[in-house]
Short mmCIF file of C-alpha atoms and ligand atoms in Angstrom, two decimals:
data_model
loop_
_atom_site.label_atom_id
_atom_site.label_comp_id
_atom_site.label_asym_id
_atom_site.label_seq_id
_atom_site.Cartn_x
_atom_site.Cartn_y
_atom_site.Cartn_z
CA MET A 82 0.00 0.00 0.00
CA THR A 83 1.24 3.51 -0.79
CA SER A 84 2.12 6.07 1.82
CA HIS A 85 -0.16 9.12 1.55
CA ILE A 86 2.35 11.17 3.48
CA LYS A 87 5.26 10.33 1.17
CA GLU A 88 3.06 11.03 -1.86
CA PHE A 89 2.03 14.35 -0.35
CA TYR A 90 5.61 15.58 0.08
CA LYS A 91 6.85 14.47 -3.36
CA GLY A 92 8.22 17.50 -5.22
CA GLN A 93 7.07 20.00 -2.58
CA ASN A 94 8.92 23.11 -1.41
CA ILE A 95 9.08 23.38 2.36
CA LEU A 96 9.67 26.55 4.39
CA LEU A 97 10.92 26.14 7.94
CA THR A 98 11.56 28.57 10.76
CA GLY A 99 13.71 27.34 13.67
CA GLY A 100 15.77 25.09 11.37
CA THR A 101 18.87 25.45 13.57
CA GLY A 102 16.95 24.26 16.66
CA TYR A 103 16.14 20.85 18.11
CA PHE A 104 12.88 20.31 16.20
CA GLY A 105 14.19 21.98 13.07
CA LYS A 106 17.13 19.58 12.67
CA MET A 107 14.91 16.56 13.21
CA ILE A 108 12.38 17.85 10.64
CA ILE A 109 15.06 18.49 7.99
CA GLU A 110 16.68 15.08 8.58
CA LYS A 111 13.38 13.21 8.44
CA LEU A 112 12.17 15.02 5.31
CA LEU A 113 15.47 14.28 3.52
CA ARG A 114 15.52 10.63 4.64
CA SER A 115 11.89 9.63 4.26
CA THR A 116 10.37 11.85 1.58
CA GLU A 117 11.15 13.22 -1.87
CA VAL A 118 10.69 16.92 -1.13
CA LYS A 119 11.99 19.25 -3.81
CA ASN A 120 13.68 21.80 -1.54
CA ILE A 121 13.73 22.92 2.08
CA TYR A 122 14.12 26.65 2.75
CA LEU A 123 15.24 27.72 6.21
CA ILE A 124 14.71 31.19 7.63
CA VAL A 125 17.88 31.64 9.67
CA ARG A 126 19.34 34.75 11.28
CA GLY A 127 23.01 35.61 11.37
CA LYS A 128 24.42 35.14 14.87
CA ASN A 129 27.75 35.81 16.60
CA ASP A 130 29.51 36.88 13.38
CA THR A 131 28.26 33.78 11.56
CA ASP A 132 26.00 34.50 8.62
CA CYS A 133 22.93 32.61 7.48
CA GLU A 134 24.74 30.44 4.91
CA GLU A 135 27.45 29.38 7.38
CA ARG A 136 24.81 28.56 10.00
CA VAL A 137 22.86 26.42 7.54
CA ALA A 138 26.07 24.55 6.69
CA SER A 139 26.80 23.99 10.37
CA ILE A 140 23.44 22.20 10.84
CA LEU A 141 24.96 19.28 8.93
CA LYS A 142 27.56 18.85 11.69
CA SER A 143 24.88 17.54 14.04
CA GLU A 144 25.18 13.80 14.76
CA ILE A 145 21.70 13.16 13.38
CA PHE A 146 22.98 13.93 9.87
CA ALA A 147 25.73 11.31 10.14
CA ASN A 148 24.02 9.20 7.46
CA THR A 149 22.98 12.12 5.27
CA ASP A 150 24.93 12.57 2.08
CA GLU A 151 26.47 16.08 2.12
CA LYS A 152 25.71 16.64 -1.57
CA HIS A 153 22.11 15.58 -1.05
CA PHE A 154 21.80 18.00 1.88
CA PHE A 155 23.26 20.99 0.07
CA SER A 156 21.33 20.37 -3.12
CA LYS A 157 18.04 20.55 -1.21
CA VAL A 158 18.56 22.70 1.90
CA HIS A 159 18.82 26.48 1.38
CA GLY A 160 19.05 29.38 3.79
CA MET A 161 17.05 32.60 3.68
CA ASP A 162 18.44 35.36 5.84
CA GLY A 163 15.72 36.46 8.27
CA ASN A 164 14.88 37.37 11.82
CA MET A 165 11.49 36.93 13.46
CA THR A 166 11.77 40.12 15.46
CA LYS A 167 11.86 42.20 12.25
CA LEU A 168 9.30 43.52 9.79
CA CYS A 169 8.37 40.80 7.24
CA VAL A 170 10.69 38.49 9.22
CA GLY A 171 13.62 40.52 7.85
CA LEU A 172 13.34 38.71 4.51
CA SER A 173 14.53 40.28 1.27
CA LYS A 174 11.96 41.32 -1.35
CA SER A 175 13.08 38.54 -3.69
CA ASN A 176 12.75 35.90 -0.98
CA ILE A 177 9.25 37.14 -0.10
CA GLU A 178 8.30 36.94 -3.76
CA PHE A 179 9.77 33.44 -3.99
CA ILE A 180 7.84 32.30 -0.89
CA LYS A 181 4.56 33.68 -2.24
CA ASN A 182 5.05 31.85 -5.56
CA HIS A 183 6.70 28.57 -4.69
CA ILE A 184 6.28 27.44 -1.07
CA ASN A 185 3.85 24.58 -0.47
CA VAL A 186 4.25 23.68 3.21
CA VAL A 187 5.38 25.81 6.15
CA PHE A 188 6.50 24.63 9.59
CA HIS A 189 6.79 27.55 11.98
CA CYS A 190 9.02 26.19 14.77
CA GLY A 191 11.18 29.25 15.44
CA ALA A 192 10.62 30.58 18.93
CA SER A 193 12.26 31.80 22.07
CA LEU A 194 11.83 29.00 24.67
CA ASN A 195 13.63 30.80 27.46
CA MET A 196 11.13 30.76 30.32
CA ASP A 197 13.07 33.52 32.01
CA ASN A 198 12.94 35.88 29.03
CA ALA A 199 11.92 39.52 29.37
CA LEU A 200 8.37 39.95 28.05
CA ALA A 201 9.43 42.31 25.25
CA ASP A 202 11.92 39.76 23.86
CA ALA A 203 9.47 36.85 24.07
CA VAL A 204 6.76 38.96 22.38
CA MET A 205 9.00 40.10 19.55
CA THR A 206 10.08 36.54 18.70
CA ASN A 207 6.98 34.48 19.44
CA VAL A 208 4.13 36.88 18.73
CA ASN A 209 5.59 39.41 16.31
CA GLY A 210 7.46 36.60 14.50
CA THR A 211 4.20 34.72 13.89
CA ALA A 212 2.33 37.87 12.81
CA GLU A 213 5.09 38.88 10.39
CA LEU A 214 5.37 35.38 8.93
CA LEU A 215 1.63 35.42 8.23
CA THR A 216 1.99 38.80 6.52
CA VAL A 217 4.66 37.29 4.27
CA LEU A 218 2.52 34.25 3.51
CA LYS A 219 -0.70 36.15 2.80
CA GLY A 220 -1.69 35.64 -0.83
CA SER A 221 0.65 32.68 -1.30
CA ARG A 222 -0.30 30.93 -4.50
CA GLU A 223 0.92 27.41 -3.82
CA LEU A 224 0.43 27.10 -0.05
CA LYS A 225 -1.07 23.76 1.02
CA ALA A 226 -0.49 23.92 4.77
CA LEU A 227 1.05 26.12 7.44
CA VAL A 228 1.61 24.55 10.86
CA LEU A 229 2.41 26.64 13.92
CA VAL A 230 4.35 24.56 16.43
CA SER A 231 3.13 25.67 19.83
CA THR A 232 3.21 23.88 23.19
CA ALA A 233 0.62 21.86 25.10
CA TYR A 234 1.18 24.33 27.97
CA SER A 235 0.27 27.49 26.04
CA ASN A 236 -3.09 27.36 27.82
CA CYS A 237 -1.84 25.97 31.12
CA ASN A 238 -4.12 28.38 32.95
CA ASN A 239 -6.77 25.68 32.28
CA ALA A 240 -6.70 22.32 34.08
CA VAL A 241 -8.12 20.58 31.02
CA ILE A 242 -6.47 21.43 27.70
CA ASN A 243 -8.66 20.67 24.71
CA GLU A 244 -7.80 20.81 21.04
CA THR A 245 -9.44 24.19 20.59
CA PHE A 246 -8.44 27.86 20.48
CA TYR A 247 -8.79 29.64 23.81
CA ASP A 248 -9.54 33.32 24.24
CA PRO A 249 -6.36 35.37 23.92
CA PRO A 250 -5.08 36.86 27.18
CA ILE A 251 -4.51 40.17 25.36
CA ASP A 252 -4.86 41.63 21.86
CA HIS A 253 -1.65 40.75 20.00
CA LYS A 254 -1.34 44.14 18.25
CA LEU A 255 -1.51 45.93 21.58
CA LEU A 256 1.06 43.54 23.05
CA ILE A 257 3.49 44.01 20.14
CA ASN A 258 3.04 47.76 20.44
CA MET A 259 3.86 47.60 24.15
CA ALA A 260 6.95 45.43 23.47
CA GLN A 261 8.17 47.90 20.83
CA ASN A 262 7.37 51.20 22.48
CA MET A 263 6.96 50.91 26.22
CA ASP A 264 9.76 51.84 28.58
CA PRO A 265 11.51 48.50 29.36
CA THR A 266 11.56 49.15 33.12
CA LEU A 267 7.85 49.92 33.14
CA LEU A 268 7.04 46.86 31.04
CA LYS A 269 9.14 44.70 33.36
CA SER A 270 7.31 46.03 36.39
CA ILE A 271 3.85 45.28 34.95
CA THR A 272 4.80 41.89 33.46
CA PRO A 273 3.55 39.79 36.43
CA ARG A 274 0.11 41.49 36.16
CA LEU A 275 0.02 41.14 32.38
CA ILE A 276 0.83 37.45 32.32
CA GLN A 277 -1.29 36.61 35.36
CA GLY A 278 -2.43 32.98 35.15
CA TRP A 279 0.61 31.93 33.12
CA PRO A 280 3.86 30.95 34.88
CA ASN A 281 6.25 32.58 32.42
CA THR A 282 6.56 34.78 29.34
CA TYR A 283 7.26 31.78 27.04
CA VAL A 284 3.91 30.01 27.48
CA PHE A 285 2.05 33.33 27.70
CA THR A 286 3.40 34.51 24.33
CA LYS A 287 2.68 31.10 22.81
CA ALA A 288 -0.98 31.50 23.87
CA VAL A 289 -1.06 34.88 22.12
CA ALA A 290 0.74 33.49 19.04
CA GLU A 291 -1.94 30.82 18.58
CA ASN A 292 -4.52 33.57 18.40
CA VAL A 293 -2.43 35.49 15.89
CA LEU A 294 -2.70 32.43 13.65
CA LYS A 295 -6.45 32.25 14.20
CA THR A 296 -7.13 35.89 13.36
CA GLU A 297 -4.39 36.82 10.88
CA GLY A 298 -4.31 33.39 9.23
CA SER A 299 -7.99 33.15 8.41
CA ASN A 300 -8.50 32.11 4.77
CA MET A 301 -5.33 30.07 4.91
CA PRO A 302 -4.82 26.30 5.38
CA THR A 303 -3.40 26.53 8.90
CA ALA A 304 -3.12 24.29 11.97
CA VAL A 305 -1.61 24.39 15.45
CA PHE A 306 0.51 21.51 16.72
CA ARG A 307 1.06 21.37 20.48
CA PRO A 308 3.55 18.82 21.84
CA SER A 309 3.89 18.37 25.60
CA ILE A 310 7.38 17.96 27.12
CA VAL A 311 9.79 16.72 24.47
CA THR A 312 12.57 14.27 25.36
CA SER A 313 15.17 12.25 23.38
CA THR A 314 14.38 10.18 20.31
CA VAL A 315 13.19 6.56 20.51
CA SER A 316 14.96 5.40 17.38
CA GLU A 317 15.08 7.91 14.51
CA PRO A 318 17.53 8.58 13.07
CA VAL A 319 19.48 7.37 16.10
CA PRO A 320 18.18 6.29 19.51
CA GLY A 321 18.53 8.70 22.44
CA TRP A 322 19.36 11.82 20.43
CA SER A 323 18.72 15.28 21.83
CA ASP A 324 20.64 18.51 21.61
CA ASN A 325 18.87 20.53 24.23
CA LEU A 326 18.39 20.34 27.96
CA TYR A 327 14.94 21.83 28.37
CA GLY A 328 12.86 20.58 31.31
CA PRO A 329 13.36 16.97 32.41
CA MET A 330 16.45 16.46 30.22
CA GLY A 331 18.36 19.05 32.27
CA ILE A 332 17.12 17.54 35.52
CA LEU A 333 18.10 14.01 34.46
CA LEU A 334 21.54 15.12 33.32
CA SER A 335 22.42 17.14 36.40
CA SER A 336 21.02 14.61 38.87
CA ASN A 337 22.81 11.70 37.21
CA CYS A 338 26.02 13.70 37.30
CA GLY A 339 25.52 13.70 41.08
CA VAL A 340 25.11 17.49 41.17
CA LEU A 341 21.37 18.09 41.48
CA ARG A 342 20.18 16.06 44.47
CA VAL A 343 16.92 17.67 45.48
CA VAL A 344 14.13 19.52 43.64
CA LYS A 345 10.98 21.17 44.88
CA GLY A 346 7.96 19.39 43.42
CA ARG A 347 5.46 16.59 43.86
CA GLY A 348 7.02 13.17 43.35
CA CYS A 349 3.62 11.60 42.68
CA LEU A 350 2.98 13.96 39.75
CA LYS A 351 3.07 12.46 36.26
CA PRO A 352 5.02 14.55 33.74
CA ASP A 353 3.60 14.36 30.22
CA THR A 354 6.62 13.57 28.05
CA VAL A 355 6.92 12.64 24.35
CA PRO A 356 10.01 11.52 22.41
CA GLY A 357 11.32 13.95 19.76
CA ASP A 358 11.22 11.61 16.75
CA MET A 359 7.60 10.62 17.39
CA VAL A 360 6.68 14.31 17.76
CA VAL A 361 8.26 15.03 14.38
CA ASN A 362 6.59 12.04 12.73
CA ALA A 363 3.18 13.22 13.92
CA LEU A 364 3.96 16.82 12.93
CA LEU A 365 4.89 15.76 9.39
CA CYS A 366 1.52 14.02 8.97
CA VAL A 367 -0.43 17.17 9.87
CA PRO A 368 0.00 19.11 6.56
CA TRP A 369 -1.37 16.15 4.63
CA GLU A 370 -4.61 16.22 6.65
CA VAL A 371 -4.78 20.03 6.64
CA ASN A 372 -4.49 20.14 2.85
CA ASP A 373 -7.19 17.50 2.54
CA GLU A 374 -9.60 19.43 4.79
CA TRP A 375 -8.76 22.73 3.11
CA ASN A 376 -9.52 21.36 -0.35
CA ARG A 377 -12.83 20.02 0.92
CA GLU A 378 -13.99 22.93 3.12
CA LYS A 379 -12.29 26.17 2.03
CA GLN A 380 -15.29 28.33 2.95
CA ASN A 381 -15.92 26.92 6.42
CA TYR A 382 -12.37 25.90 7.22
CA VAL A 383 -11.57 25.85 10.95
CA PRO A 384 -7.86 25.37 11.75
CA PRO A 385 -7.43 22.07 13.56
CA ILE A 386 -5.37 21.82 16.73
CA TYR A 387 -3.33 18.74 17.57
CA ASN A 388 -2.31 18.15 21.19
CA PHE A 389 0.54 15.66 21.08
CA SER A 390 0.34 14.32 24.61
CA GLY A 391 2.17 11.40 26.23
CA LYS A 392 -0.65 10.25 28.46
CA ASP A 393 -1.12 6.99 26.45
CA SER A 394 2.59 6.26 26.56
CA PRO A 395 4.24 3.73 28.90
CA LEU A 396 6.52 6.66 29.86
CA TYR A 397 3.55 8.31 31.58
CA MET A 398 4.46 7.59 35.20
CA SER A 399 5.08 9.52 38.41
CA MET A 400 8.24 11.62 38.66
CA SER A 401 9.55 9.41 41.47
CA GLU A 402 9.02 6.28 39.39
CA TYR A 403 10.51 7.95 36.29
CA THR A 404 13.71 9.05 38.02
CA SER A 405 14.14 5.73 39.82
CA LYS A 406 13.60 3.74 36.58
CA VAL A 407 16.14 5.92 34.80
CA LYS A 408 18.65 5.41 37.62
CA ASN A 409 18.25 1.64 37.52
CA CYS A 410 17.97 1.08 33.76
CA GLY A 411 21.60 -0.01 33.45
CA TYR A 412 22.99 2.94 31.52
CA PRO A 413 26.75 3.54 31.14
CA PRO A 414 27.80 5.95 33.94
CA PHE A 415 29.06 9.41 33.00
CA LYS A 416 32.70 10.38 33.30
CA LYS A 417 31.55 13.77 34.57
CA THR A 418 29.65 12.25 37.54
CA ILE A 419 31.08 13.78 40.70
CA TRP A 420 29.16 11.76 43.30
CA SER A 421 26.70 8.89 43.56
CA PRO A 422 23.46 10.14 41.97
CA MET A 423 20.22 10.56 43.89
CA LEU A 424 17.22 12.84 43.47
CA ALA A 425 14.84 13.72 46.28
CA ILE A 426 11.59 15.38 45.17
CA VAL A 427 10.05 17.24 48.10
CA ASN A 428 7.26 19.76 48.23
CA ASN A 429 7.54 21.14 51.76
CA LYS A 430 9.38 24.47 51.54
CA TYR A 431 11.20 24.08 54.88
CA PHE A 432 12.16 20.46 54.28
CA PHE A 433 13.39 21.40 50.79
CA ASN A 434 15.49 24.28 52.14
CA ALA A 435 17.05 22.01 54.77
CA LEU A 436 17.84 19.30 52.23
CA ALA A 437 19.16 21.82 49.69
CA PHE A 438 21.53 23.14 52.37
CA ILE A 439 22.75 19.65 53.30
CA LEU A 440 22.86 18.18 49.78
CA HIS A 441 23.81 21.21 47.67
CA THR A 442 25.26 24.12 49.63
CA LEU A 443 27.53 22.21 52.03
CA PRO A 444 29.00 19.72 49.52
CA GLY A 445 29.23 22.57 46.99
CA TYR A 446 31.45 24.60 49.34
CA LEU A 447 33.50 21.50 50.23
CA PHE A 448 33.99 20.68 46.55
CA ASP A 449 34.99 24.27 45.74
CA MET A 450 37.45 24.23 48.63
CA MET A 451 39.00 21.05 47.24
CA LEU A 452 39.24 22.69 43.81
CA ILE A 453 40.96 25.77 45.29
CA ILE A 454 43.40 23.60 47.27
CA THR A 455 44.30 21.64 44.13
CA GLY A 456 44.86 24.89 42.24
CA GLN A 457 41.68 24.77 40.19
CA LYS A 458 38.94 27.35 39.69
CA PRO A 459 35.96 26.92 42.05
CA ARG A 460 32.73 26.28 40.12
CA MET A 461 30.14 24.50 42.27
CA ARG A 462 28.60 27.62 43.80
CA GLN A 463 27.99 29.01 40.32
CA ILE A 464 26.55 25.69 39.09
CA TYR A 465 24.14 25.54 42.03
CA GLN A 466 23.06 29.15 41.47
CA LYS A 467 22.27 28.26 37.85
CA LEU A 468 20.45 25.05 38.79
CA ASN A 469 18.48 26.91 41.41
CA LYS A 470 17.32 29.39 38.77
CA ILE A 471 16.31 26.61 36.37
CA THR A 472 14.42 24.55 38.95
CA THR A 473 12.63 27.68 40.22
CA VAL A 474 11.41 28.39 36.68
CA LEU A 475 10.32 24.75 36.29
CA HIS A 476 8.61 24.61 39.70
CA PHE A 477 5.16 25.41 38.32
CA PHE A 478 5.38 22.32 36.08
CA LEU A 479 6.62 20.15 38.96
CA ILE A 480 3.58 20.81 41.14
CA ASN A 481 0.72 20.93 38.61
CA GLU A 482 -0.87 18.35 36.37
CA TRP A 483 -3.10 18.81 33.34
CA THR A 484 -5.52 16.68 31.37
CA ILE A 485 -4.38 17.12 27.79
CA ASN A 486 -6.94 15.80 25.33
CA ASN A 487 -5.55 14.40 22.10
CA ASP A 488 -8.50 13.13 20.04
CA ASN A 489 -7.33 14.81 16.84
CA VAL A 490 -3.93 13.12 17.09
CA LYS A 491 -5.61 9.74 17.67
CA ARG A 492 -7.91 10.33 14.69
CA LEU A 493 -4.92 11.26 12.52
CA TRP A 494 -3.20 8.00 13.48
CA GLU A 495 -6.35 6.02 12.60
CA LYS A 496 -6.38 7.60 9.12
CA LEU A 497 -2.84 6.47 8.26
CA THR A 498 -2.17 3.47 6.03
CA PRO A 499 0.19 0.70 7.25
CA SER A 500 2.96 2.20 5.06
CA ASP A 501 2.39 5.65 6.57
CA ARG A 502 2.50 4.15 10.05
CA ALA A 503 5.73 2.31 9.32
CA ALA A 504 7.42 5.39 7.87
CA PHE A 505 5.99 7.96 10.33
CA ASN A 506 5.44 6.01 13.53
CA PHE A 507 4.02 8.10 16.36
CA ASP A 508 2.29 5.34 18.26
CA LEU A 509 3.65 6.00 21.76
CA ARG A 510 2.34 2.63 22.99
CA THR A 511 5.15 0.90 21.08
CA ILE A 512 7.89 2.36 23.33
CA ASN A 513 9.90 -0.10 25.43
CA VAL A 514 10.50 1.77 28.69
CA ASN A 515 13.81 0.23 29.78
CA THR A 516 15.39 0.41 26.32
CA TYR A 517 14.16 3.99 25.99
CA PHE A 518 15.73 5.06 29.29
CA GLN A 519 19.00 3.28 28.49
CA ASN A 520 19.18 5.07 25.14
CA LEU A 521 18.18 8.40 26.64
CA MET A 522 21.01 8.23 29.19
CA THR A 523 23.52 6.92 26.64
CA GLY A 524 22.44 9.79 24.39
CA LEU A 525 23.07 12.32 27.17
CA LYS A 526 26.54 10.81 27.63
CA THR A 527 27.46 10.84 23.94
CA TYR A 528 25.56 13.75 22.39
CA ILE A 529 25.43 16.24 25.26
CA LEU A 530 28.44 15.43 27.45
CA LYS A 531 30.44 14.30 24.38
CA GLU A 532 32.02 11.44 26.35
CA ASP A 533 33.96 8.68 24.65
CA MET A 534 31.91 5.45 24.65
CA THR A 535 35.03 3.33 24.10
CA LYS A 536 36.07 4.36 27.64
CA ALA A 537 32.71 3.32 29.15
CA GLN A 538 34.36 0.55 31.21
CA VAL A 539 36.85 3.02 32.78
CA HIS A 540 33.97 5.38 33.60
CA LYS A 541 32.06 2.48 35.16
CA GLU A 542 34.99 1.53 37.40
CA ARG A 543 35.38 5.14 38.50
CA TYR A 544 31.65 5.29 39.23
CA GLU A 545 31.89 2.13 41.36
CA ARG A 546 34.67 3.74 43.41
CA LEU A 547 32.41 6.78 43.94
CA LEU A 548 29.65 4.44 45.17
CA ILE A 549 32.02 2.93 47.75
CA LEU A 550 33.05 6.41 48.95
CA HIS A 551 29.40 7.44 49.09
CA ASN A 552 28.48 4.40 51.19
CA ILE A 553 31.40 4.93 53.57
CA LEU A 554 30.33 8.56 54.09
CA LYS A 555 26.68 7.52 54.52
CA TYR A 556 27.50 4.97 57.24
CA VAL A 557 29.88 7.36 59.04
CA CYS A 558 27.10 9.99 59.10
CA MET A 559 24.56 7.45 60.30
CA PHE A 560 26.93 6.34 63.07
CA LEU A 561 27.59 9.92 64.15
CA LEU A 562 23.91 10.80 64.11
CA THR A 563 23.08 7.87 66.40
CA TYR A 564 25.84 8.90 68.82
CA PRO A 565 23.80 10.16 71.83
CA GLY A 566 25.10 13.73 72.06
CA LEU A 567 25.08 14.31 68.29
CA LYS A 568 21.71 12.63 67.95
CA LYS A 569 20.25 15.21 70.34
CA LEU A 570 21.84 18.04 68.37
CA TRP A 571 20.53 16.62 65.07
CA LEU A 572 17.00 16.24 66.46
CA LEU A 573 17.17 19.82 67.71
CA LEU A 574 18.31 21.04 64.29
CA ILE A 575 15.58 19.28 62.33
CA LYS A 576 12.83 20.12 64.86
CA PRO A 577 11.60 23.25 62.99
CA PHE A 578 11.21 21.24 59.78
CA ALA A 579 9.48 18.21 61.26
CA GLY A 580 5.76 17.80 60.48
N1 NAP B 599 11.76 21.43 22.99
C1 NAP B 599 10.64 21.20 23.65
O1 NAP B 599 10.64 20.54 24.71
C2 NAP B 599 9.32 21.74 23.13
C3 NAP B 599 8.14 21.30 23.71
C4 NAP B 599 6.92 21.77 23.23
C5 NAP B 599 6.90 22.67 22.18
N2 NAP B 599 8.07 23.10 21.62
C6 NAP B 599 7.98 24.06 20.51
O2 NAP B 599 8.73 23.56 19.43
C7 NAP B 599 9.30 24.62 18.69
C8 NAP B 599 10.77 24.34 18.45
O3 NAP B 599 11.42 24.18 19.70
P1 NAP B 599 12.92 23.66 19.78
O4 NAP B 599 12.99 22.70 20.89
O5 NAP B 599 13.41 23.28 18.46
O6 NAP B 599 13.64 25.01 20.25
P2 NAP B 599 15.17 25.46 20.06
O7 NAP B 599 16.05 24.27 19.92
O8 NAP B 599 15.45 26.43 21.14
O9 NAP B 599 15.14 26.23 18.67
C9 NAP B 599 14.53 27.47 18.53
C10 NAP B 599 14.72 27.91 17.11
O10 NAP B 599 14.09 29.19 16.92
C11 NAP B 599 15.01 30.06 16.27
N3 NAP B 599 14.82 31.46 16.62
C12 NAP B 599 14.72 32.00 17.86
N4 NAP B 599 14.61 33.34 17.76
C13 NAP B 599 14.65 33.65 16.44
C14 NAP B 599 14.60 34.87 15.70
N5 NAP B 599 14.46 36.05 16.32
N6 NAP B 599 14.66 34.81 14.36
C15 NAP B 599 14.81 33.62 13.70
N7 NAP B 599 14.87 32.43 14.35
C16 NAP B 599 14.80 32.45 15.70
C17 NAP B 599 16.36 29.60 16.80
O11 NAP B 599 17.36 30.12 15.95
P3 NAP B 599 18.81 30.53 16.47
O12 NAP B 599 19.63 29.29 16.30
O13 NAP B 599 19.19 31.63 15.58
O14 NAP B 599 18.69 30.94 17.91
C18 NAP B 599 16.19 28.10 16.72
O15 NAP B 599 16.40 27.64 15.42
C19 NAP B 599 9.04 25.89 19.47
O16 NAP B 599 8.02 26.61 18.85
C20 NAP B 599 8.60 25.40 20.84
O17 NAP B 599 7.68 26.28 21.40
C21 NAP B 599 9.28 22.64 22.07
#
């Protein structure tokens, strides 16, 4: 049986924003490997003295392109200099003309994901970028589908997240105007009131961006795709690949390096995670369905929304279970591990502060002292300050749970032929948990920490020595704490935190 999805992409011109990012690279690789697209155009900004063309070339250096033929890549992948914070995305007149005449499918993935971003910056990239892209695309002659990649948490002010548009928190034109013209200090001071109900400027601006698509993209074949928390790949093109440390990936890395040992959150909470390759497979099926609907119902077209949630996945488990399964999955230990890993997830503020002092601050100072004595630069205090900032930003997601409905995604899966399903598998039920965790951790070791896998045995032996040291210290502490005088002191110290 033929694959509708492969047929759909044959000879098509694709436009992609965010091509240098995590999703972008996976989309480019998958399109080149599994479809016969004509060309892929990337809107890329120059950065740090590197221009658009050089940045496009550097995408190929990513491990996921290891099996991509360089000639094949360069004959199909082209850069267009642009910046989402600028008018008409900063594109040249000739590129705008080209887009209007030749582009068939658009994936808008470019965004600022920094949860700590100043509102003005987040608005200019996420809201203004979407509005300007739609201006460019208006009147496109060959457009079959435009998909805005949003997040399942764009409407996290609701406990139940349906596959619908929600009322915008603010008019996007007013918001862009404020970002462009308001005094930065004033805007900063009113930001908490403006984004009330949303935990950060990232998800708030994503909620507004979705409404930009709804209003400014009417009369266009559009859709919104909302993945939940994205983690490493299951298998495509390689197992365990990731190149960013957003959310749980950062927590898993730092805790398994023995650095992060306690976070504030609810251990019983189930994080909704989805592997990157399955997200991309589902995303690539969306334009096919959008185009179909658009051709059938141009007049009454309502942009569909796809919530790509992990609640049907075997990875949907409590945070405590998740971290313990990862720890015990049998992954090759990291060379950079500095102590035996553990991760306590506690919600009581006082208990957390006490544990953070004992497990982070004290060992951090001791470690820094050791570094100074051995003539090295102290770094633990800085690392803990950074980790503290990250976990504070993530706290909202570590204490709340949402019901994310995904009927449209399920329906899309049901519509696929066996060939489509084989080539674009996004059936989360097929994931083997232990293999997935092993690959995820091996991926962190190889792709993020860049450790040499041929030395895995040496790293394992070093890790075993750390375990022995850890156990010796643990038993010495336990002995001291049961010593009558010290026991009394310990009980006195922990009294304020008890209960
Ligand atoms: N990763 C996740 O866990 C996750 C989960 C749910 C939804 N999403 C959504 O998925 C999409 C892609 O995320 P990602 O993980 O690929 O993020 P990412 O790795 O941080 O990539 C972001 C991309 O956006 C580009 N970009 C940012 N500002 C730009 C600007 N002013 N002009 C042009 N390009 C700009 C970046 O380009 P530079 O290289 O020039 O910075 C980069 O290519 C986002 O829309 C995000 O909201 C991600």
